[in-house]
Coordinates of C-alpha atoms in Angstrom, one line a residue:
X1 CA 0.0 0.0 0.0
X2 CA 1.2 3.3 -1.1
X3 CA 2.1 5.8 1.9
X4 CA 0.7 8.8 2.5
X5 CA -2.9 7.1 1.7
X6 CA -4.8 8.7 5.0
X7 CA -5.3 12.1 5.9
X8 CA -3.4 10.5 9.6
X9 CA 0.0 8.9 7.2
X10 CA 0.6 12.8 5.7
X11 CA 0.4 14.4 8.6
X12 CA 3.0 12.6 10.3
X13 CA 5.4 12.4 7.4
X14 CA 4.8 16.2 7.4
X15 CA 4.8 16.5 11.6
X16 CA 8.2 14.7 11.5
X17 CA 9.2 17.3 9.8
X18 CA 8.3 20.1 12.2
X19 CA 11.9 21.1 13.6
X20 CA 13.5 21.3 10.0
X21 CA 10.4 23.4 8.9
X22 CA 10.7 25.5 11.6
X23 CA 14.5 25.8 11.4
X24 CA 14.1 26.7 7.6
X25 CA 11.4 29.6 8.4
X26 CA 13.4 31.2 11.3
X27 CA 16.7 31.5 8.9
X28 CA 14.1 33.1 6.0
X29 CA 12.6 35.0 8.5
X30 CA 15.9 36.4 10.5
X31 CA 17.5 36.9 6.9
X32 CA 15.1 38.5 4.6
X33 CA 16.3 39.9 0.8
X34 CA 14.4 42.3 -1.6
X35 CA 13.0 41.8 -4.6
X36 CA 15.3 40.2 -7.3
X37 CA 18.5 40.0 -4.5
X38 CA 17.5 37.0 -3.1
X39 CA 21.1 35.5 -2.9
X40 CA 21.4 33.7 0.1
X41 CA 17.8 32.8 0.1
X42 CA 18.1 31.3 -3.3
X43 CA 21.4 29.4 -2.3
X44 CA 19.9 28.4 0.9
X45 CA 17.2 26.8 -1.2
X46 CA 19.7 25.4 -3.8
X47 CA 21.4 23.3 -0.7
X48 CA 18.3 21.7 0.7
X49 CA 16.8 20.7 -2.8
X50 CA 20.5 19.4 -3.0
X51 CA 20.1 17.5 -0.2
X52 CA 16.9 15.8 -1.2
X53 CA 18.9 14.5 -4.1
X54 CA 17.6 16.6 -6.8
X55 CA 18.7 19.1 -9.5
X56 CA 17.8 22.7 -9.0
X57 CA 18.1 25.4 -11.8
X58 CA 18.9 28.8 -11.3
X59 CA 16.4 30.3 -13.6
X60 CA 15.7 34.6 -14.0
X61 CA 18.5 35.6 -11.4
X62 CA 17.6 34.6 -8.2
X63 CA 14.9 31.8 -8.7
X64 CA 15.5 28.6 -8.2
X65 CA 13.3 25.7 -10.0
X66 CA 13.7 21.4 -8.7
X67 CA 11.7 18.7 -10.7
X68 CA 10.6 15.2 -9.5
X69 CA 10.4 12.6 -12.4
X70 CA 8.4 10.2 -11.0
X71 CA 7.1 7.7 -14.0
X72 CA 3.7 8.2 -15.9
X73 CA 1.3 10.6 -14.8
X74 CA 0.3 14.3 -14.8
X75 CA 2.6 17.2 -14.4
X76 CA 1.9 19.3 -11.6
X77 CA 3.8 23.2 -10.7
X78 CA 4.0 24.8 -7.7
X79 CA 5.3 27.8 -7.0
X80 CA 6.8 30.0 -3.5
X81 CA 7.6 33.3 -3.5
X82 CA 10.6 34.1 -1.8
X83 CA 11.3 38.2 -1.2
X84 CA 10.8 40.5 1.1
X85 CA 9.5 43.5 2.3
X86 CA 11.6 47.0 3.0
X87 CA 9.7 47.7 6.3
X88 CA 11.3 47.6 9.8
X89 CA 9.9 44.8 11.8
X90 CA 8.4 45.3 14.8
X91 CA 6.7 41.8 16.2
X92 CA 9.0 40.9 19.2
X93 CA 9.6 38.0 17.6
X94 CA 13.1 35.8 19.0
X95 CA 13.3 34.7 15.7
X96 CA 13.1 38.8 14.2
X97 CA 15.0 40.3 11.1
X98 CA 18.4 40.6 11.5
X99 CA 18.5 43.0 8.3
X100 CA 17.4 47.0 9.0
X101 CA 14.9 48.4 7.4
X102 CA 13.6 44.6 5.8
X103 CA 11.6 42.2 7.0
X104 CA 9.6 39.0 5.9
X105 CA 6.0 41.1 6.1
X106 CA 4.2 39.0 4.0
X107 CA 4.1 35.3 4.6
X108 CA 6.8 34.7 1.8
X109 CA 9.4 33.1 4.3
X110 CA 6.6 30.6 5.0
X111 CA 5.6 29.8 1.4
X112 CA 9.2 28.8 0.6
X113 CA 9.7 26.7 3.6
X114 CA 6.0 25.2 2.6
X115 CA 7.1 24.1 -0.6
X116 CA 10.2 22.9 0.8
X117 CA 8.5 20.4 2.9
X118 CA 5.7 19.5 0.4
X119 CA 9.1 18.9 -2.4
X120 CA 10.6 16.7 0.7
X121 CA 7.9 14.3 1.6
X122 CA 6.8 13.9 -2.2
X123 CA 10.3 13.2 -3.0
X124 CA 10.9 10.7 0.1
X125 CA 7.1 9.3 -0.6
X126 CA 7.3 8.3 -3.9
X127 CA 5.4 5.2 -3.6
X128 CA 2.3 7.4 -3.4
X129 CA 2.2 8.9 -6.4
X130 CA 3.6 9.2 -10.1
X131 CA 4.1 12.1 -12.7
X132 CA 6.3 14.8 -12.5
X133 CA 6.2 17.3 -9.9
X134 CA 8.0 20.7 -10.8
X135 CA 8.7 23.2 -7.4
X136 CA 9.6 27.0 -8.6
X137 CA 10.8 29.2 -5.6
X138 CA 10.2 32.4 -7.4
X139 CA 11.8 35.8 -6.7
X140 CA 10.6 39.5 -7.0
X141 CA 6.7 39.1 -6.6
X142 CA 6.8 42.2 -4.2
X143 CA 7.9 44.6 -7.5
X144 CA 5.6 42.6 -10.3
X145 CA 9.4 41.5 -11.7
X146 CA 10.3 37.9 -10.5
X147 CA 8.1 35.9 -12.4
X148 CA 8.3 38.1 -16.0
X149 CA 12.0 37.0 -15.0
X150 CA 11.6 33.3 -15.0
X151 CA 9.5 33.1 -17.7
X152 CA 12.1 35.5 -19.8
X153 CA 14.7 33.6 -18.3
X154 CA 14.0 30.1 -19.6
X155 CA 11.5 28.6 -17.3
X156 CA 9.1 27.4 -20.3
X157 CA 12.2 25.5 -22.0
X158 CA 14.2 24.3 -18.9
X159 CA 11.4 22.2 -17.1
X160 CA 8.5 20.3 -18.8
X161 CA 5.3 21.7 -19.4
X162 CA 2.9 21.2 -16.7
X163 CA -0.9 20.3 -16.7
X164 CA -1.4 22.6 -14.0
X165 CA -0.4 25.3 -11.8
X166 CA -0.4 25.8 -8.2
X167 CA -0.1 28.5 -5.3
X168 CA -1.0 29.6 -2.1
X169 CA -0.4 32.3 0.6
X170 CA -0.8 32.9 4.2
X171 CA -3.1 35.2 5.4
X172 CA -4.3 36.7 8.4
X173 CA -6.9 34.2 9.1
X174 CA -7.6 31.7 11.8
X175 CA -4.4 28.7 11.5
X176 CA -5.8 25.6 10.3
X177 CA -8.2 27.1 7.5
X178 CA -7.5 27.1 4.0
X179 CA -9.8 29.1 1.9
X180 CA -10.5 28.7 -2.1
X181 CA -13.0 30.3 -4.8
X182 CA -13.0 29.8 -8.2
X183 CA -12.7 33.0 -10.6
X184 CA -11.0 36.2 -9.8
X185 CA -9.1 35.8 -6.8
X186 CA -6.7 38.6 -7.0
X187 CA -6.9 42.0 -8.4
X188 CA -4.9 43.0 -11.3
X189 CA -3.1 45.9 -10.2
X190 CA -0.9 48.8 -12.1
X191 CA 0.9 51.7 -10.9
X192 CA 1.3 54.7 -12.7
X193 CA 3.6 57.7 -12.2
X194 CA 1.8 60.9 -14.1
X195 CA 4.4 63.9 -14.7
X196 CA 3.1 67.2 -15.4
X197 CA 4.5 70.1 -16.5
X198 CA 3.8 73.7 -15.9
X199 CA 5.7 76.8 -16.0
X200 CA 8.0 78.0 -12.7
X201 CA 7.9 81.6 -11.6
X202 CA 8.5 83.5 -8.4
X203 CA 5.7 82.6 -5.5
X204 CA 4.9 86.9 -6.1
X205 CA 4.4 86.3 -9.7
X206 CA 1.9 83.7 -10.1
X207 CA 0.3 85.6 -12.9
X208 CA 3.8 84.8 -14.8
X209 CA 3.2 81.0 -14.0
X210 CA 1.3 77.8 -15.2
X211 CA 1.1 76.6 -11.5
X212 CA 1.7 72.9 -11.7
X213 CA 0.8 72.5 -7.6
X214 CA -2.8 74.0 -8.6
X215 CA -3.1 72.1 -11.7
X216 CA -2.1 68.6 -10.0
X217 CA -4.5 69.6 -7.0
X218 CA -7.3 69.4 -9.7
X219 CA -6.3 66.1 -11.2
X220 CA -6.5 64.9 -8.0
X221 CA -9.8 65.9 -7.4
X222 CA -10.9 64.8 -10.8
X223 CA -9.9 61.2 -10.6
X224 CA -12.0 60.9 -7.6
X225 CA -15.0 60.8 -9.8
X226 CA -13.4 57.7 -12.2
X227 CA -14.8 55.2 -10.4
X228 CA -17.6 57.2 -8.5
X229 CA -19.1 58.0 -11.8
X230 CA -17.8 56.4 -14.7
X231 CA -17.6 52.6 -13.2
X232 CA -21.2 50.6 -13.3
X233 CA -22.0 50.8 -9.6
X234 CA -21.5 47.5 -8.1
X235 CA -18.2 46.7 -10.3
X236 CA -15.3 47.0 -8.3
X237 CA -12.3 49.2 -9.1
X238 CA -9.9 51.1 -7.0
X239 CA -8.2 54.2 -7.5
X240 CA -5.6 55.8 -5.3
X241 CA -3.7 58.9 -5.1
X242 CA -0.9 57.7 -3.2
X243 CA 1.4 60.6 -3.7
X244 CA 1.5 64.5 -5.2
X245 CA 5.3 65.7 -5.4
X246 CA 5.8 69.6 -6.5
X247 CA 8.1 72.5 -5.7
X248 CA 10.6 72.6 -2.7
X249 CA 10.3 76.4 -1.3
X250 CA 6.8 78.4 -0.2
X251 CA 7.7 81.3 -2.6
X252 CA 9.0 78.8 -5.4
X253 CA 6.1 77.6 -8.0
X254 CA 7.8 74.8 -9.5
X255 CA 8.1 74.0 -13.2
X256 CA 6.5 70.2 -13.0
X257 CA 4.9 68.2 -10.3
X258 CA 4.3 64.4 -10.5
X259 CA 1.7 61.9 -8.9
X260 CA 2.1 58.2 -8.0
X261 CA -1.3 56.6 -8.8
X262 CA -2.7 52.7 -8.0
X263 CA -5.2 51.0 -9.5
X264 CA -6.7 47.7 -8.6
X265 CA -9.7 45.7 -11.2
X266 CA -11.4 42.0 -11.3
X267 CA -11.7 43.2 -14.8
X268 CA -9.6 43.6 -17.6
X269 CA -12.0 45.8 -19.1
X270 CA -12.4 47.8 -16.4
X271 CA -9.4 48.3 -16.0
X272 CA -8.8 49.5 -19.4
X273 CA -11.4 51.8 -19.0
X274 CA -10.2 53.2 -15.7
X275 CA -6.5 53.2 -17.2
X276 CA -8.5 55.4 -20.2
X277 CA -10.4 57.8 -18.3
X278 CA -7.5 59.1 -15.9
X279 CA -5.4 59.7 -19.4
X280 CA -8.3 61.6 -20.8
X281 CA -8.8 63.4 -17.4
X282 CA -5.0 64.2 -17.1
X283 CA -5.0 65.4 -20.8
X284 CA -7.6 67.7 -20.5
X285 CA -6.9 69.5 -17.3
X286 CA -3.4 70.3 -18.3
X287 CA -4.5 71.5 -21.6
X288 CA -7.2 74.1 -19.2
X289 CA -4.6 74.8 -17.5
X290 CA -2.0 75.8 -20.4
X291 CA 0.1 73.5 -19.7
X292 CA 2.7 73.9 -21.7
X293 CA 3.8 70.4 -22.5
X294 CA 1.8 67.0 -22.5
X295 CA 1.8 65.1 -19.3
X296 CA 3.9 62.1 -19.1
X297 CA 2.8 58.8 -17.9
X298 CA 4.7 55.6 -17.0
X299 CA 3.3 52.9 -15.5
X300 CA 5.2 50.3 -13.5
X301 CA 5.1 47.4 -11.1
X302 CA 1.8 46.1 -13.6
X303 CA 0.4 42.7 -11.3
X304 CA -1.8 40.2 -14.1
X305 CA -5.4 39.4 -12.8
X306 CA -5.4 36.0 -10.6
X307 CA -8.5 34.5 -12.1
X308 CA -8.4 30.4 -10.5
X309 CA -9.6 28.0 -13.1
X310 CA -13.2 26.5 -12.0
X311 CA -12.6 22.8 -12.7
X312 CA -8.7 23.2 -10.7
X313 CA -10.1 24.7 -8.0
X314 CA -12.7 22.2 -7.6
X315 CA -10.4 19.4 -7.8
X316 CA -8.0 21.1 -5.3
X317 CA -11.0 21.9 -3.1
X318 CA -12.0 18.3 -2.9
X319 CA -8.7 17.0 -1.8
X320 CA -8.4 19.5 1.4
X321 CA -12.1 18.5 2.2
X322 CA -11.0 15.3 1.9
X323 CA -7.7 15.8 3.9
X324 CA -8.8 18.7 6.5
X325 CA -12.3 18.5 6.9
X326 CA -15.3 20.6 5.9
X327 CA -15.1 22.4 8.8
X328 CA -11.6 23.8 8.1
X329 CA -12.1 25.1 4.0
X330 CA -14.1 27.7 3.2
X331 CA -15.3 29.6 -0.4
X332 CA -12.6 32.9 -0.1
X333 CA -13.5 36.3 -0.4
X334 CA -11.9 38.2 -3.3
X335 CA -8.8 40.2 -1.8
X336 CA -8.1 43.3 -3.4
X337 CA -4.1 42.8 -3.5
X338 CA -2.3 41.7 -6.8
X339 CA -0.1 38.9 -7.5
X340 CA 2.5 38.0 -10.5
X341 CA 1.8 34.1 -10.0
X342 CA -0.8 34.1 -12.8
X343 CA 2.1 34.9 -15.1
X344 CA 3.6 31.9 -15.1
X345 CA 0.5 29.4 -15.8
X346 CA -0.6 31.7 -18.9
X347 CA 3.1 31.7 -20.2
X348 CA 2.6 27.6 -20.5
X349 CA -1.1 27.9 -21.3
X350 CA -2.4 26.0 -18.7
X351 CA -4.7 26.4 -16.0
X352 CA -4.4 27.1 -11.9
X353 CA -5.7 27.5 -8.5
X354 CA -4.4 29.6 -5.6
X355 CA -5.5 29.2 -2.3
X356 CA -5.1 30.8 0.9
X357 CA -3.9 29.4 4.8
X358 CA -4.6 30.6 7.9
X359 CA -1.8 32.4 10.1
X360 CA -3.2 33.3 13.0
X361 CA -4.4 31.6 16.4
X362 CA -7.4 30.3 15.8
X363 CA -8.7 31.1 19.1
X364 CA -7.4 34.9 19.2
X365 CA -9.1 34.9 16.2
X366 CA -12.6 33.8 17.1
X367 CA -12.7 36.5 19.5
X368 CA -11.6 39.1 17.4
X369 CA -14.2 38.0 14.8
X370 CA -17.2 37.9 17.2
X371 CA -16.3 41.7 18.2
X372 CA -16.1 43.1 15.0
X373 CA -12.7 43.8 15.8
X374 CA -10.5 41.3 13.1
X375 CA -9.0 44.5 11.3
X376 CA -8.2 47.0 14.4
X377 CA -6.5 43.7 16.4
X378 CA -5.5 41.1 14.1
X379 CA -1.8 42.6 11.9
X380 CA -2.2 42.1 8.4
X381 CA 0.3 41.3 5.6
X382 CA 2.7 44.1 4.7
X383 CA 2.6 45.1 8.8
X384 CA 5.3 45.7 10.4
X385 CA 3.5 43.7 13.4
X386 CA 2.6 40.5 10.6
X387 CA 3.9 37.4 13.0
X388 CA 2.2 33.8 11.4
X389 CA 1.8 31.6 14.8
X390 CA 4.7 29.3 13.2
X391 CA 3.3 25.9 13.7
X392 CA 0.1 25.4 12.7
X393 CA 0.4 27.9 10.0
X394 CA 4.1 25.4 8.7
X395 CA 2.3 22.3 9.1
X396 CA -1.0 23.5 7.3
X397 CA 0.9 25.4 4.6
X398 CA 2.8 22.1 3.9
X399 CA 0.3 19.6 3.8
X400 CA -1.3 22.1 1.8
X401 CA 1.4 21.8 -0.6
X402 CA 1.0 17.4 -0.6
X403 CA -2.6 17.3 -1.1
X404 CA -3.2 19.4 -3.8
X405 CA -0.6 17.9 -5.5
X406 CA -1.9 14.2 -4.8
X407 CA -4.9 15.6 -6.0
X408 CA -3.7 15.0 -9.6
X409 CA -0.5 13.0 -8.7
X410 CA -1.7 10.8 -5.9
X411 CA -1.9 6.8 -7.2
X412 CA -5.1 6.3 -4.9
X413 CA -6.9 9.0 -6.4
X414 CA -5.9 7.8 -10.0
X415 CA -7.1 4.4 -9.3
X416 CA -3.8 3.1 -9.7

């Protein structure tokens, strides 16, 4: 009989684990890297893939990609993410950033430690299932860069295609939960950096002066009626002014100011339409204004829409039901952050799921829920407060990573 063939077998190949899991969080967690400088990280990883007795690839700088043959069957991709954040930490945690000014804010030091364990006990459990099993530790999610880089890289001729993609990330739910939902799970998101140009003149003088601070105060204003007016109420869109730059010196009107915008859509054509309307907007207050040159725009940091295949997500549903219990997966709301995951499966063509796990202690949870009180009390990703309770959330996040996997790999499941 295959192992691994009862929800009871995983969990203690993945418990036994435990002290290595935890060992390989602390060391991501107490030596975070930024986006696309993932050195050590990446050669960490490289050394305990080595270990297992596989192959790893440096593919698109800093990520790192191990494959499994295992005979006949499916081909299955998972992916990790693997940066960090620049944000000083502040959780009190033994185990805390030993970098200043960077810190493992989002869950990322978990994902690759995850995927880690789910790569060890498929590769020491090969009994259980057959196909290929590809694990991609992918760098630079935080700046939209990492996976463009794999995929530009090589990734799509350096491992074999897969039938399906997978992903998840910890989130500051109760530990033990795993949530899924078919469709758009993940916003697509786009930055954009607006320049404008007016013309400078002494702060006595502003009759002399296209006054880019005034003009750029009006933009501002403007855009606030994008989605309040021009979006079908009920479709969701977002549209931040995150920053207005101008001038330096209060009798100084400056020749050019510049705003940082983001924008968040379910829907590429929303999105298009929002992307249209703040370029007409833009356009035609500089030209009332006199503007003396066009306004600039460059967008950057540009996240794909995370839409989970129905028929994946279903099948990857089932098997945590099957492994976890009803009790412990739920349907997902839609989170408004972006992800670059999404470019990976729709460079191969295929389709993917991405779930979420649980971080936080389910009981200081519960109470927080029943009080209304989840958002003022409970730190979310990108907090300098953001501490996963380590052991529910490394054990869940792992067998995470083994069941959806068996889910198309698994022997049992096949009927073999």
């Amino acid at each position: 009989m295959a192992t691994l063939s009862s929800p009871a077998t995983l969990e203690s190949a993945v418990s036994d684990h435990l002290p290595w899991l935890r060992d390989l969080y602390r060391h991501f967690h107490r030596h975070p890297e930024l986006s696309m400088a993932e050195h050590a990280t990446a050669n960490r990883i490289e050394q305990e893939l080595t270990a297992l007795g596989l192959e790893p690839q440096r593919i698109g700088g800093t990520g790192v990609v191990a494959v499994i043959s295992n005979g006949e069957g499916p081909t299955v991709l998972a992916r990790a993410d693997t940066d960090a954040l620049p944000l000083q930490e502040d959780t009190g945690v033994e185990y805390a950033s030993q970098t200043p000014g960077v810190m493992h804010a989002c869950g990322h030091d978990a994902h690759a430690a995850a995927l880690l364990g789910g790569t060890r006990v498929l590769s020491e459990n090969r009994d259980a299932w057959s196909g290929t099993y590809i694990a991609v530790f992918q760098p630079g999610e935080e700046t939209a860069a990492g996976a463009r880089a794999m995929v530009e890289g090589g990734l799509l001729e350096q491992v074999p295609r897969p039938d399906v993609a997978l992903s998840q990330h910890v989130m500051p739910t109760a530990a033990g939960t795993i949530g899924t939902v078919a469709g758009p799970v993940l916003s697509a998101g786009d930055s954009l950096r607006i320049t404008i140009r007016g013309r400078g003149a002494h702060g006595s003088m502003p009759h002399t002066a296209v006054d880019p601070v005034v003009l750029a105060s009006s933009i501002v204003l403007r855009l606030q009626t994008v989605v309040s007016r021009e979006v079908e109420p009920g479709t969701f869109a977002v549209l931040t002014v995150g920053s207005l730059t101008a001038g330096a010196k209060a009798n100084i009107i400056p020749d050019s100011a510049e705003l940082l915008l983001d924008i968040r859509t379910y829907d590429l054509a929303v999105r298009e339409q929002v992307i249209a309307a703040i370029e007409r907007i833009v356009r035609a207050e500089c030209a009332a204004a006199g503007a003396p040159a066009d306004p600039e725009f460059h967008y950057y940091d540009q996240y794909p829409l995370t839409s989970n295949d129905p028929t994946v997500t279903d099948t990857v549903t089932a098997a945590f039901v099957e492994h976890f219990g009803p009790g412990a997966v739920y349907e997902a709301s839609r989170v408004t952050a972006s992800e670059d995951f999404s470019l990976i499966p729709d460079a191969f063509g295929v389709p993917y799921t991405y779930w979420t796990v649980g971080s936080v202690d389910p009981a200081r949870y519960r109470d927080a829920a029943a009080r209304g009180a989840v958002s003022r009390e409970i730190p979310a990703n990108h907090s300098p407060h953001f501490a996963p309770e380590e052991e529910p959330t490394l054990l869940t996040a792992t067998r995470a990573q083994v069941v959806a996997a068996l889910g198309y790999l698994g022997v049992e499941r096949r009927g073999e």
